[in-house]
PDB file of C-alpha atoms and ligand atoms in Angstrom:
ATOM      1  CA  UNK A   1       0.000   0.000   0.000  1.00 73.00           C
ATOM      2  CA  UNK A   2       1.163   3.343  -0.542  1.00 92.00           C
ATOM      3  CA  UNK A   3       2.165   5.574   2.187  1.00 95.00           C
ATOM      4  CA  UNK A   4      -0.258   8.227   3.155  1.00 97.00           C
ATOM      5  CA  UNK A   5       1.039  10.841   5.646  1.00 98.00           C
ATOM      6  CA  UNK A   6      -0.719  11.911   8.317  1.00 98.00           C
ATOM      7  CA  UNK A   7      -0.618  12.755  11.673  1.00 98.00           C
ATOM      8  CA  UNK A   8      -1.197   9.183  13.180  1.00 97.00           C
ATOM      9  CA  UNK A   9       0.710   6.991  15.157  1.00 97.00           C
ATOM     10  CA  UNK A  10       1.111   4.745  12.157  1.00 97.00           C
ATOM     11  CA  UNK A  11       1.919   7.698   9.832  1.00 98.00           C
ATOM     12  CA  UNK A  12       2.684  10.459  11.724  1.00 98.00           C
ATOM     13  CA  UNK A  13       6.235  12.120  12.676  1.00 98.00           C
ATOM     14  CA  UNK A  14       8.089   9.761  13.357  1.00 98.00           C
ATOM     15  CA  UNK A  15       7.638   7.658  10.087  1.00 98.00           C
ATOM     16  CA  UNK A  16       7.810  11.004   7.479  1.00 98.00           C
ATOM     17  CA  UNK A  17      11.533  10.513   6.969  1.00 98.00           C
ATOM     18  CA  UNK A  18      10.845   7.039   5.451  1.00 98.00           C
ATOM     19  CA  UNK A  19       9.356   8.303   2.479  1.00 98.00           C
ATOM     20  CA  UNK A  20      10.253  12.162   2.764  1.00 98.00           C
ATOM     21  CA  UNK A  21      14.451  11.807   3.581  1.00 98.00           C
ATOM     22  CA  UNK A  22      14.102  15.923   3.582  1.00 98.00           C
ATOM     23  CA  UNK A  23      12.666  15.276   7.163  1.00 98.00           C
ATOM     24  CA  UNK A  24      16.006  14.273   8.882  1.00 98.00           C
ATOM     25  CA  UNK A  25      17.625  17.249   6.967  1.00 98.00           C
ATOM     26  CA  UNK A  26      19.315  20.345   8.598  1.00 98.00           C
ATOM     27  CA  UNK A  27      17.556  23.023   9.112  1.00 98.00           C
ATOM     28  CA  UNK A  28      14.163  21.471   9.938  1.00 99.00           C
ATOM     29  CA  UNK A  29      11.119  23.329  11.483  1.00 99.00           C
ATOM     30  CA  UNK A  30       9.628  23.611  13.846  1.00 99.00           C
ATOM     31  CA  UNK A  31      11.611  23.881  16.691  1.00 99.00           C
ATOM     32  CA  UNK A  32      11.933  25.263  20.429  1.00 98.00           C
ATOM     33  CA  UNK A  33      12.837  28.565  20.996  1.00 98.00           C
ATOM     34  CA  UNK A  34      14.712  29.362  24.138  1.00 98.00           C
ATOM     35  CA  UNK A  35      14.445  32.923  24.744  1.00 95.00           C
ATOM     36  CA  UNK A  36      17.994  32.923  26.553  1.00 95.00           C
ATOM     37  CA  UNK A  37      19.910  31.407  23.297  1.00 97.00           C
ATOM     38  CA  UNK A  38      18.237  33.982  21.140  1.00 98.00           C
ATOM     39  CA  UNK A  39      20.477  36.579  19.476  1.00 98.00           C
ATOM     40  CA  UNK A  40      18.600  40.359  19.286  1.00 98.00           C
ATOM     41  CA  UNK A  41      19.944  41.919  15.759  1.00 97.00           C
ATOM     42  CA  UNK A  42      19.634  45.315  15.655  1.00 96.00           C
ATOM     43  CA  UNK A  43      20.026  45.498  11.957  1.00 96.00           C
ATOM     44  CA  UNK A  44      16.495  43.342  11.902  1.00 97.00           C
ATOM     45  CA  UNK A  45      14.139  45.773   9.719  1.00 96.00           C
ATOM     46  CA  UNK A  46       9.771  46.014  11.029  1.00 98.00           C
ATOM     47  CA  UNK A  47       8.072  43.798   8.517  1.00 98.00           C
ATOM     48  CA  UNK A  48       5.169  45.139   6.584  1.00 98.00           C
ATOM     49  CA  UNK A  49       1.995  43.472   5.291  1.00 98.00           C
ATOM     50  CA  UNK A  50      -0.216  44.604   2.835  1.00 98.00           C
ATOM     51  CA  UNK A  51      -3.037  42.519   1.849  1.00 98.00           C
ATOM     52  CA  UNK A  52      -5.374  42.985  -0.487  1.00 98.00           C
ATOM     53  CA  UNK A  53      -8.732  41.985   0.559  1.00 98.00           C
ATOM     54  CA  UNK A  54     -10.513  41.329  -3.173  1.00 98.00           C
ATOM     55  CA  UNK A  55      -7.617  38.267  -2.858  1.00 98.00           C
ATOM     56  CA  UNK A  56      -9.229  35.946  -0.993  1.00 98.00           C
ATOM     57  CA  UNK A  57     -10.736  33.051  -2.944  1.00 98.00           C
ATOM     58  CA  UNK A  58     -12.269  29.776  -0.866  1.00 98.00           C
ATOM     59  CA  UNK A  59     -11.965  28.267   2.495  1.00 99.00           C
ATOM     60  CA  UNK A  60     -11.335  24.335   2.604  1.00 98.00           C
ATOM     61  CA  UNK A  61     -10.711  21.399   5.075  1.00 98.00           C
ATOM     62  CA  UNK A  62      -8.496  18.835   3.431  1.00 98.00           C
ATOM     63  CA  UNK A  63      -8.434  16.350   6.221  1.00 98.00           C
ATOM     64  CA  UNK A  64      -5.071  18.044   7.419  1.00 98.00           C
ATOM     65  CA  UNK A  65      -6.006  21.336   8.179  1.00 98.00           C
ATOM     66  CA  UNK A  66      -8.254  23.790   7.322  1.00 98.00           C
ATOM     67  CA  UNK A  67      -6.918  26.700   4.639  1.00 98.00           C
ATOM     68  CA  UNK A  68      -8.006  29.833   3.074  1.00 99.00           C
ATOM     69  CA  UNK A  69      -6.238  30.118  -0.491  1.00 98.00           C
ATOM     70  CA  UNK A  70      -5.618  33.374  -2.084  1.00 99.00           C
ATOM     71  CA  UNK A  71      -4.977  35.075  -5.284  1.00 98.00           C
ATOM     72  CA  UNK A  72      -1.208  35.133  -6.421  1.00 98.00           C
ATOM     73  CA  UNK A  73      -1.312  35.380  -9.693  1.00 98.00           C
ATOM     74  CA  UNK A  74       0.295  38.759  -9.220  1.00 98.00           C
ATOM     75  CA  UNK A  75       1.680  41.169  -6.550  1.00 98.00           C
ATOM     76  CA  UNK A  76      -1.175  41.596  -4.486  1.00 98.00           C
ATOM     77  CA  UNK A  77      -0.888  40.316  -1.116  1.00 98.00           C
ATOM     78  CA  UNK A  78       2.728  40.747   0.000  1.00 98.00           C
ATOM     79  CA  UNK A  79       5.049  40.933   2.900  1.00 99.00           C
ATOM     80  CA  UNK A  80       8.140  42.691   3.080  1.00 98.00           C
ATOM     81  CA  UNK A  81      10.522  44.066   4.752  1.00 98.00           C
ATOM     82  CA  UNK A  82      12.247  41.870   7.971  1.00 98.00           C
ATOM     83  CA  UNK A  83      14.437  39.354   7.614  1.00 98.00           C
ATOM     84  CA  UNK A  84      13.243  39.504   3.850  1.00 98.00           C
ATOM     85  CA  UNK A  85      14.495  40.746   0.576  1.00 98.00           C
ATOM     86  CA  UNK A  86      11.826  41.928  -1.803  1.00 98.00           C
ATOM     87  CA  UNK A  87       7.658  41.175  -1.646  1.00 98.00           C
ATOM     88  CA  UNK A  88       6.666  37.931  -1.167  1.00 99.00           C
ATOM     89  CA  UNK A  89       3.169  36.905  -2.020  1.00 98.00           C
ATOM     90  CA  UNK A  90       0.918  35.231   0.447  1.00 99.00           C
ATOM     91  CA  UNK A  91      -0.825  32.201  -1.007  1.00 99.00           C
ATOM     92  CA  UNK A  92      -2.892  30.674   1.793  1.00 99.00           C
ATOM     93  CA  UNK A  93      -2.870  30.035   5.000  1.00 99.00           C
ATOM     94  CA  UNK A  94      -3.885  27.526   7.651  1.00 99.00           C
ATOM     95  CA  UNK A  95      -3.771  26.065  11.164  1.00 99.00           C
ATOM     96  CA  UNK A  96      -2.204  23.475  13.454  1.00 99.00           C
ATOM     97  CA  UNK A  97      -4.282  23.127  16.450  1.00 99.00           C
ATOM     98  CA  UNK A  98      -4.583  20.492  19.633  1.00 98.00           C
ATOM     99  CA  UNK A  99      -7.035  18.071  21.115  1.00 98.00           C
ATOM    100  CA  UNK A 100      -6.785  20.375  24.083  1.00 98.00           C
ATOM    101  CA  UNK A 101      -6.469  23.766  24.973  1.00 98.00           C
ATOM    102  CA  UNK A 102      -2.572  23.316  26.541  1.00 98.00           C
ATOM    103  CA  UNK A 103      -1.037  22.344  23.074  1.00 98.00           C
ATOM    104  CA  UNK A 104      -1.420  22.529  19.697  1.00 99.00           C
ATOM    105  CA  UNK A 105       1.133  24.977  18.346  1.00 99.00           C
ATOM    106  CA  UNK A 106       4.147  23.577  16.428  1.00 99.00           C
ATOM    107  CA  UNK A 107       6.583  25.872  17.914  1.00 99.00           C
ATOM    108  CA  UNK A 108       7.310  26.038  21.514  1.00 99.00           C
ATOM    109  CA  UNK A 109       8.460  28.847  23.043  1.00 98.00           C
ATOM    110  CA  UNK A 110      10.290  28.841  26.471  1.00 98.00           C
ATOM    111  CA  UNK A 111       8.803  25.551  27.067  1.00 98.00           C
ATOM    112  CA  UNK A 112       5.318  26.641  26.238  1.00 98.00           C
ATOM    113  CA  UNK A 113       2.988  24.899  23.621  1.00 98.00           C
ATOM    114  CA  UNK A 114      -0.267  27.419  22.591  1.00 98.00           C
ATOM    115  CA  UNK A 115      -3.515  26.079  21.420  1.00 98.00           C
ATOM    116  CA  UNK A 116      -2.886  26.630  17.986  1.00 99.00           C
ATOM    117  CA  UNK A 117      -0.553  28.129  15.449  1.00 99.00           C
ATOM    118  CA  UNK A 118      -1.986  29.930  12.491  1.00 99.00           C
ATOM    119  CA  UNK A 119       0.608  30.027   9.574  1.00 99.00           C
ATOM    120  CA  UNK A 120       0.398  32.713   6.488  1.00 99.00           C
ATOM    121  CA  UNK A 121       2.537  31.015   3.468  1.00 99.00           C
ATOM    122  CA  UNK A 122       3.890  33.689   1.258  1.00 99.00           C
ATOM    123  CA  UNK A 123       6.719  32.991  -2.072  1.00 99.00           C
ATOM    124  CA  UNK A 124       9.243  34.897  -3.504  1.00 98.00           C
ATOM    125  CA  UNK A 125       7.878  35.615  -6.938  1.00 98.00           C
ATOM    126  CA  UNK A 126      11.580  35.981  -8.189  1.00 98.00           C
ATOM    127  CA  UNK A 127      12.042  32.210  -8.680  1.00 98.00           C
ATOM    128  CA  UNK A 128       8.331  32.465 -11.145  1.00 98.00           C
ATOM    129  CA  UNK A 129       5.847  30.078  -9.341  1.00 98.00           C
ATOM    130  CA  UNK A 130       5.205  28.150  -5.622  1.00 98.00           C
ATOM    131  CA  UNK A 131       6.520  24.956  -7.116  1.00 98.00           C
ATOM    132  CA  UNK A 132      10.142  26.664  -8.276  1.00 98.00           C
ATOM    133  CA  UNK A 133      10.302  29.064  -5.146  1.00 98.00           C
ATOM    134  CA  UNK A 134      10.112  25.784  -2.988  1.00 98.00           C
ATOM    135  CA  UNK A 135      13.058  24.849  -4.252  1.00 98.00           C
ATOM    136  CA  UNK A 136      15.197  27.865  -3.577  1.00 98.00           C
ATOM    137  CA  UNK A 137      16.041  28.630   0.348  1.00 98.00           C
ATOM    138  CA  UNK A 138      14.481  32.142  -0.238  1.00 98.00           C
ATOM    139  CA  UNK A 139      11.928  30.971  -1.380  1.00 98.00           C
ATOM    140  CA  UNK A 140       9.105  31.431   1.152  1.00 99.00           C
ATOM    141  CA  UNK A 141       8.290  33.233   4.138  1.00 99.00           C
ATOM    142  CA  UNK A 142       6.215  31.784   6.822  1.00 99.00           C
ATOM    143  CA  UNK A 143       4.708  34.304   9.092  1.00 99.00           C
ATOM    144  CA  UNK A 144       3.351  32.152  12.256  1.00 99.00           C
ATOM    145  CA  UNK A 145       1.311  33.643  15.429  1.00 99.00           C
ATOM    146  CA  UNK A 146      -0.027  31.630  18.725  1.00 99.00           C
ATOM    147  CA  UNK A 147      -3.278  31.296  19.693  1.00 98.00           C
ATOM    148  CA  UNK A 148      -3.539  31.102  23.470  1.00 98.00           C
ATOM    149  CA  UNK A 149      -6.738  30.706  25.343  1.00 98.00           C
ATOM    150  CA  UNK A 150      -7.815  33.436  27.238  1.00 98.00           C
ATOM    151  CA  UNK A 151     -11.711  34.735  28.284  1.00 96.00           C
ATOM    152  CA  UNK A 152     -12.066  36.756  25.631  1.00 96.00           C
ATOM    153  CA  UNK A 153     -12.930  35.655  22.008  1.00 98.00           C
ATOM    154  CA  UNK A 154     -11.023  37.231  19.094  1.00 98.00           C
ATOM    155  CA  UNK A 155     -13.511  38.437  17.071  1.00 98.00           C
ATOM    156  CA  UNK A 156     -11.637  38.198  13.908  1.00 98.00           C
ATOM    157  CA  UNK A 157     -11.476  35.233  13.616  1.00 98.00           C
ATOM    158  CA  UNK A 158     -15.174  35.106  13.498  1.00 98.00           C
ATOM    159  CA  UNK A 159     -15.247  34.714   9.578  1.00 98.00           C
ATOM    160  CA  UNK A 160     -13.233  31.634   9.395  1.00 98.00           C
ATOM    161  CA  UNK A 161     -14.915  30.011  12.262  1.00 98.00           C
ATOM    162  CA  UNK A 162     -18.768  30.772  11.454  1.00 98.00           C
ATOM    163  CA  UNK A 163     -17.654  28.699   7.970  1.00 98.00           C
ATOM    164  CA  UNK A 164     -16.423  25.655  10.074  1.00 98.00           C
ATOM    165  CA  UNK A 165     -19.727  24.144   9.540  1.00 98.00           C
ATOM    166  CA  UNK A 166     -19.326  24.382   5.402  1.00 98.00           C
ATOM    167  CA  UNK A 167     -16.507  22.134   5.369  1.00 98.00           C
ATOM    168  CA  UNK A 168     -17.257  19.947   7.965  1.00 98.00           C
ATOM    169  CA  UNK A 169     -15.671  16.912   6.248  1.00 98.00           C
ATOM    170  CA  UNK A 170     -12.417  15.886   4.440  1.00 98.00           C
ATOM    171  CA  UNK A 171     -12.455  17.711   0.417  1.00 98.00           C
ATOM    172  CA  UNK A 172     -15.491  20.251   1.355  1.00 98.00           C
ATOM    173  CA  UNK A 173     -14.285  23.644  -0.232  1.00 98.00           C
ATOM    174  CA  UNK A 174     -16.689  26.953   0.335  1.00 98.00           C
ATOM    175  CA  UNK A 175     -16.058  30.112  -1.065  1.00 98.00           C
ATOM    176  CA  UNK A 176     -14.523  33.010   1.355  1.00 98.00           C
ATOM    177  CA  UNK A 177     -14.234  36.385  -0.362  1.00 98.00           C
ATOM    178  CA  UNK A 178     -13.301  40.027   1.003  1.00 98.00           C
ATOM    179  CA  UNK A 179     -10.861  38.642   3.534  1.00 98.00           C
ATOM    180  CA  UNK A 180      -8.452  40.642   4.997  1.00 98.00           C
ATOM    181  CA  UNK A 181      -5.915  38.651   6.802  1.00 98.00           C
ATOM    182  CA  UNK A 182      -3.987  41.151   8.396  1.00 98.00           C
ATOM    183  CA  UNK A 183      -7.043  41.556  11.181  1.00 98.00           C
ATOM    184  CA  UNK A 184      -5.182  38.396  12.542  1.00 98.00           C
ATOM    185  CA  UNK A 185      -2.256  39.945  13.406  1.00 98.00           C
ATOM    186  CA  UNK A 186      -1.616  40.908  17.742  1.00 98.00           C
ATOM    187  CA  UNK A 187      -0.590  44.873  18.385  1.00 98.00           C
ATOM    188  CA  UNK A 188       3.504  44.166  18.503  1.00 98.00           C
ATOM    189  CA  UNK A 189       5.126  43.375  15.097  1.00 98.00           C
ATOM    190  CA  UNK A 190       8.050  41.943  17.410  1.00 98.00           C
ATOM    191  CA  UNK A 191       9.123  38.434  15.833  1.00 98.00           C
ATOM    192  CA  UNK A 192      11.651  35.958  16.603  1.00 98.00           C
ATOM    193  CA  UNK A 193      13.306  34.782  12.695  1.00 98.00           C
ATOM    194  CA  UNK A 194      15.496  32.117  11.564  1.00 98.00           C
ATOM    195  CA  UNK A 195      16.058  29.345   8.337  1.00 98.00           C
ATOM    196  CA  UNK A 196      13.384  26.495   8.228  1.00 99.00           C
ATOM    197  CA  UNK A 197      11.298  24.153   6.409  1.00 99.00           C
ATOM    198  CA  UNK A 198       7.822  23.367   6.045  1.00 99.00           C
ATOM    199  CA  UNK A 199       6.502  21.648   8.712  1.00 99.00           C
ATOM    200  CA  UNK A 200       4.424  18.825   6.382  1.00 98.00           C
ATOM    201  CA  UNK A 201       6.030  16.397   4.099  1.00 98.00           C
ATOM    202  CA  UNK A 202       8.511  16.449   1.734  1.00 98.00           C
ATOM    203  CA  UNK A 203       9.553  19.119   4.259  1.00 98.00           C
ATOM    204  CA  UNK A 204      11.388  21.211   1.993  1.00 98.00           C
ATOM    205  CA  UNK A 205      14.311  23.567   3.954  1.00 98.00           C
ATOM    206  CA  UNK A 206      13.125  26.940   1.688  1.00 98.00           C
ATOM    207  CA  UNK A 207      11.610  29.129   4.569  1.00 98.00           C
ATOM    208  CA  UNK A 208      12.490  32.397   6.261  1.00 99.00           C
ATOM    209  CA  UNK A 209       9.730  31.703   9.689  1.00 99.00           C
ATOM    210  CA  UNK A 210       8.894  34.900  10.968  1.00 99.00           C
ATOM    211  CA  UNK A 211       6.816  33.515  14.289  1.00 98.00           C
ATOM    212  CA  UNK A 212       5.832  36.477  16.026  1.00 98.00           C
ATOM    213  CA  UNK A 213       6.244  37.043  19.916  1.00 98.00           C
ATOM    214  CA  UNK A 214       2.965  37.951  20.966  1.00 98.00           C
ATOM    215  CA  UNK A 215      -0.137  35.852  20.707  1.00 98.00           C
ATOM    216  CA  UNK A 216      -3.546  36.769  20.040  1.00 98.00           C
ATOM    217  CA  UNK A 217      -5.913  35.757  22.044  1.00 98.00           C
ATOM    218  CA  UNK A 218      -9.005  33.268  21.423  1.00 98.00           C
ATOM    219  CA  UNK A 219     -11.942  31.452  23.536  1.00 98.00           C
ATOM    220  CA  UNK A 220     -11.925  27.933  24.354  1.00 98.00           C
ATOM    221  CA  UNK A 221     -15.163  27.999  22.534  1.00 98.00           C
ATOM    222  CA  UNK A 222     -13.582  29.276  19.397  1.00 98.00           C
ATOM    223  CA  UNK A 223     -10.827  26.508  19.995  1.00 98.00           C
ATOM    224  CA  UNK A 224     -13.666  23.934  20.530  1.00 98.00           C
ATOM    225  CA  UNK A 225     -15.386  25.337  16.775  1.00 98.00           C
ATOM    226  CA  UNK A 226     -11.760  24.483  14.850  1.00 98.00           C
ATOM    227  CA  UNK A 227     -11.700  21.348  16.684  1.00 98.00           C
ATOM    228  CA  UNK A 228     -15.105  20.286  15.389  1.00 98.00           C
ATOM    229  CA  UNK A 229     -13.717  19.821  11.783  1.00 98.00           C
ATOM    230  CA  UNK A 230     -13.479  16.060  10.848  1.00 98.00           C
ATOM    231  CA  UNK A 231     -10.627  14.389   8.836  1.00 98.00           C
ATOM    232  CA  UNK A 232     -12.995  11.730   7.929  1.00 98.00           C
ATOM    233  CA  UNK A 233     -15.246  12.711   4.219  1.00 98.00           C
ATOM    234  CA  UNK A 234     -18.642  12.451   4.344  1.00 97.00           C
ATOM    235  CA  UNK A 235     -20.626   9.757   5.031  1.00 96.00           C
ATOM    236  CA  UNK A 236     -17.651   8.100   6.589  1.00 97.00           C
ATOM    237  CA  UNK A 237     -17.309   7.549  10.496  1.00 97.00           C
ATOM    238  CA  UNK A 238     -16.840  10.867  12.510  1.00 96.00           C
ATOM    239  CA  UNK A 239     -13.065  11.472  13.383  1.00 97.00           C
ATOM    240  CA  UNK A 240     -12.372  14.524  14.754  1.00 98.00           C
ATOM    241  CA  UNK A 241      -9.500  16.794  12.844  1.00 98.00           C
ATOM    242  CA  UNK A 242      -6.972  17.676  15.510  1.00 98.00           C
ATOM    243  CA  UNK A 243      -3.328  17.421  16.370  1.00 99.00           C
ATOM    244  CA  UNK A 244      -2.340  18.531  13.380  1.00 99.00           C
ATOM    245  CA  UNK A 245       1.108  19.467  14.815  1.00 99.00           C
ATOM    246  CA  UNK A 246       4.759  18.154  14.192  1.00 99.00           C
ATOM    247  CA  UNK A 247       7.265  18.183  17.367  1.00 98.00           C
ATOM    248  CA  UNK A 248      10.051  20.898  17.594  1.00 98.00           C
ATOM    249  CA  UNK A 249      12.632  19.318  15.265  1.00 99.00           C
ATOM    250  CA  UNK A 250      16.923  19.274  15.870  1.00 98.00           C
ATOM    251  CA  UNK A 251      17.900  23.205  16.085  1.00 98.00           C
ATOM    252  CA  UNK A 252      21.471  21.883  14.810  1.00 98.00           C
ATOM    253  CA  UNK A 253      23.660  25.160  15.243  1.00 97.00           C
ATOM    254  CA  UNK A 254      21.046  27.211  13.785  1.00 98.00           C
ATOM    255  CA  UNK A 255      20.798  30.959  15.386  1.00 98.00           C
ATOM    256  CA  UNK A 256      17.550  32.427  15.916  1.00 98.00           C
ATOM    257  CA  UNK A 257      17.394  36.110  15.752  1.00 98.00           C
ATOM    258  CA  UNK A 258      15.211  38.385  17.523  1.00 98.00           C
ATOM    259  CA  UNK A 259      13.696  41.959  16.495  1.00 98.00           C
ATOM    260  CA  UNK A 260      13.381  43.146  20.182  1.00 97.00           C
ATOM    261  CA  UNK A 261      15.388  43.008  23.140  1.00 95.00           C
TER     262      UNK A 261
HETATM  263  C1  SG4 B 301      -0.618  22.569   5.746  1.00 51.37           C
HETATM  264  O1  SG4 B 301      -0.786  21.161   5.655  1.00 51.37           O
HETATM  265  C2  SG4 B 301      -1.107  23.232   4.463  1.00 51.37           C
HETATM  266  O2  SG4 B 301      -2.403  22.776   4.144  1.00 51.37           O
HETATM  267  C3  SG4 B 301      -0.173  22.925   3.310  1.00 51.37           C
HETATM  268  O3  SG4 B 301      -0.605  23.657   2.154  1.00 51.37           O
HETATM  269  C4  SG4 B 301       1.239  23.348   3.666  1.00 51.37           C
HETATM  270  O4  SG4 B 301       2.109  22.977   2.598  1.00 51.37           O
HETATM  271  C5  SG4 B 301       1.663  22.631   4.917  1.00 51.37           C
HETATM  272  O5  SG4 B 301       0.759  22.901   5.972  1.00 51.37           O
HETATM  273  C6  SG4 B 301       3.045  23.043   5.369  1.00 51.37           C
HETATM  274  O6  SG4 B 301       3.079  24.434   5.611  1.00 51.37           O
HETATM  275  O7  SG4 B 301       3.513  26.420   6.884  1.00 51.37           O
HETATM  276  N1  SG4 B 301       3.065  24.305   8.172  1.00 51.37           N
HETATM  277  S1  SG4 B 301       3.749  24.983   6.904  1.00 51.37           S
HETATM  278  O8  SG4 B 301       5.148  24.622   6.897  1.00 51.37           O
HETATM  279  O9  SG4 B 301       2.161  25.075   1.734  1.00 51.37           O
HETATM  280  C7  SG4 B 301       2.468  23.896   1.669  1.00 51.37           C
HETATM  281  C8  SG4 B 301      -0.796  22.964   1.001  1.00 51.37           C
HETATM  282  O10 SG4 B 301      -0.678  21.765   0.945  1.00 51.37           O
HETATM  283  C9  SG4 B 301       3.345  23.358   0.588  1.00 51.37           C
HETATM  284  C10 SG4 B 301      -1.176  23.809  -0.139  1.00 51.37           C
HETATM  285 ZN1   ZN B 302       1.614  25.225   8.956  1.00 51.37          ZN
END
């Protein structure tokens, strides 16, 4: 039978490497940051997003994750600035999330595991399309943020959870237009930075990670919506879509830089 990766213990982690090599490589992601072996550079530039809300397309569950794709067929949603040189274009993005509220996130910070970890995908368009700019180790940025629990709900991300119900199962796809994903963002554009991969099979090593420092903040409730998405299609037996998450890979002499002190 083929191999079908996946998050279980039969095809999860641990067994990617098997058919994905690029798993064991050098410079995989994520990992865990420890504030105390983080270098500050000073010479670290503010990021900038602009988004262009007309570039949002669908929203769809693909028994991984659930995604929202956008337009980038030209410059029209990009991030610069950072550790980055030149716009990148942001093509979709997604979440890894728990089967509780104490972890979920792929990165770990200090020790700490968040509920979730919402990652916007961007590519350089300089290498010409996703598939070459994989290939290149400039060739995407990953802008990640936390979700932590708190009491208060974040109302923004009230769009992508009141569509939760549209694409209940595995391959359900609904259109989500007007979408500005820079409402996601917390107040401080403070962000740790350093050379990755992508945290899913073949695990390619072509990302700049941008995670930034502060989380926003969600309810349980809203956690409790995401985790109601099933990995199972329809008409097949109910199994819930969560712990989505890889483990904090070998750091392997890589230094992670900081924007703040
Ligand atoms: C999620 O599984 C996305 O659905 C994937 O998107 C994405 O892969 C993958 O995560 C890895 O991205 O930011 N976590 S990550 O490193 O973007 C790619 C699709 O499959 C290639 C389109
Ligand atoms: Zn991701």
């Amino acid at each position: 039978a083929q191999f079908v990766w996946g998050y279980e213990s039969d095809n999860g982690p641990e067994h990617w490497h098997e058919n994905y090599p690029m798993a064991k490589g050098d410079k995989q992601s994520p990992i865990e940051i420890n504030s105390k072996d983080v270098q500050h550079d000073s010479s670290l530039a503010p990021w900038h997003a602009s988004y262009d809300p007309g570039a949002a397309k669908t929203i769809l569950n693909n028994g991984r994750t659930c995604r929202v794709v956008f337009d980038d067929s030209f410059d029209r949603s990009v991030l610069r600035g950072g550790p980055l040189t030149g716009a990148y274009r942001l093509r979709q993005l997604h979440l890894h999330w728990g089967s509780s509220d104490d972890h979920g996130s792929e990165h770990v910070i200090d020790g700490v595991k968040y509920a979730a970890e919402l990652h916007m995908v961007h590519w350089n368009p300089k290498h010409g399309n996703f598939a070459r700019a994989l290939k290149q180790p400039d060739g995407v940025a990953v802008v990640g943020i936390f979700l932590k629990v708190g009491k208060t709900p974040k109302p923004e991300m009230k769009r992508i959870l009141e569509e939760i119900d549209n694409i209940k199962t595995k391959g359900k796809e609904a259109p989500f237009q007007h979408f500005d994903p820079s409402i996601l963002f917390p107040k401080s554009r403070d962000y740790w930075t350093y050379n990755g991969s992508f945290t899913t099979p073949p695990c390619e090593e072509c990302i700049t990670w941008i995670l930034l420092r502060e989380p926003i903040e969600v309810s349980s409730d809203q956690m409790a919506k995401l985790r109601s998405l099933s990995k199972n299609g329809e008409n097949e037996p109910v199994n819930p879509l969560v712990d989505n998450w890889r483990p904090p890979q070998p750091v392997k002499g890589r230094i992670v830089k900081a924007s703040f002190k």
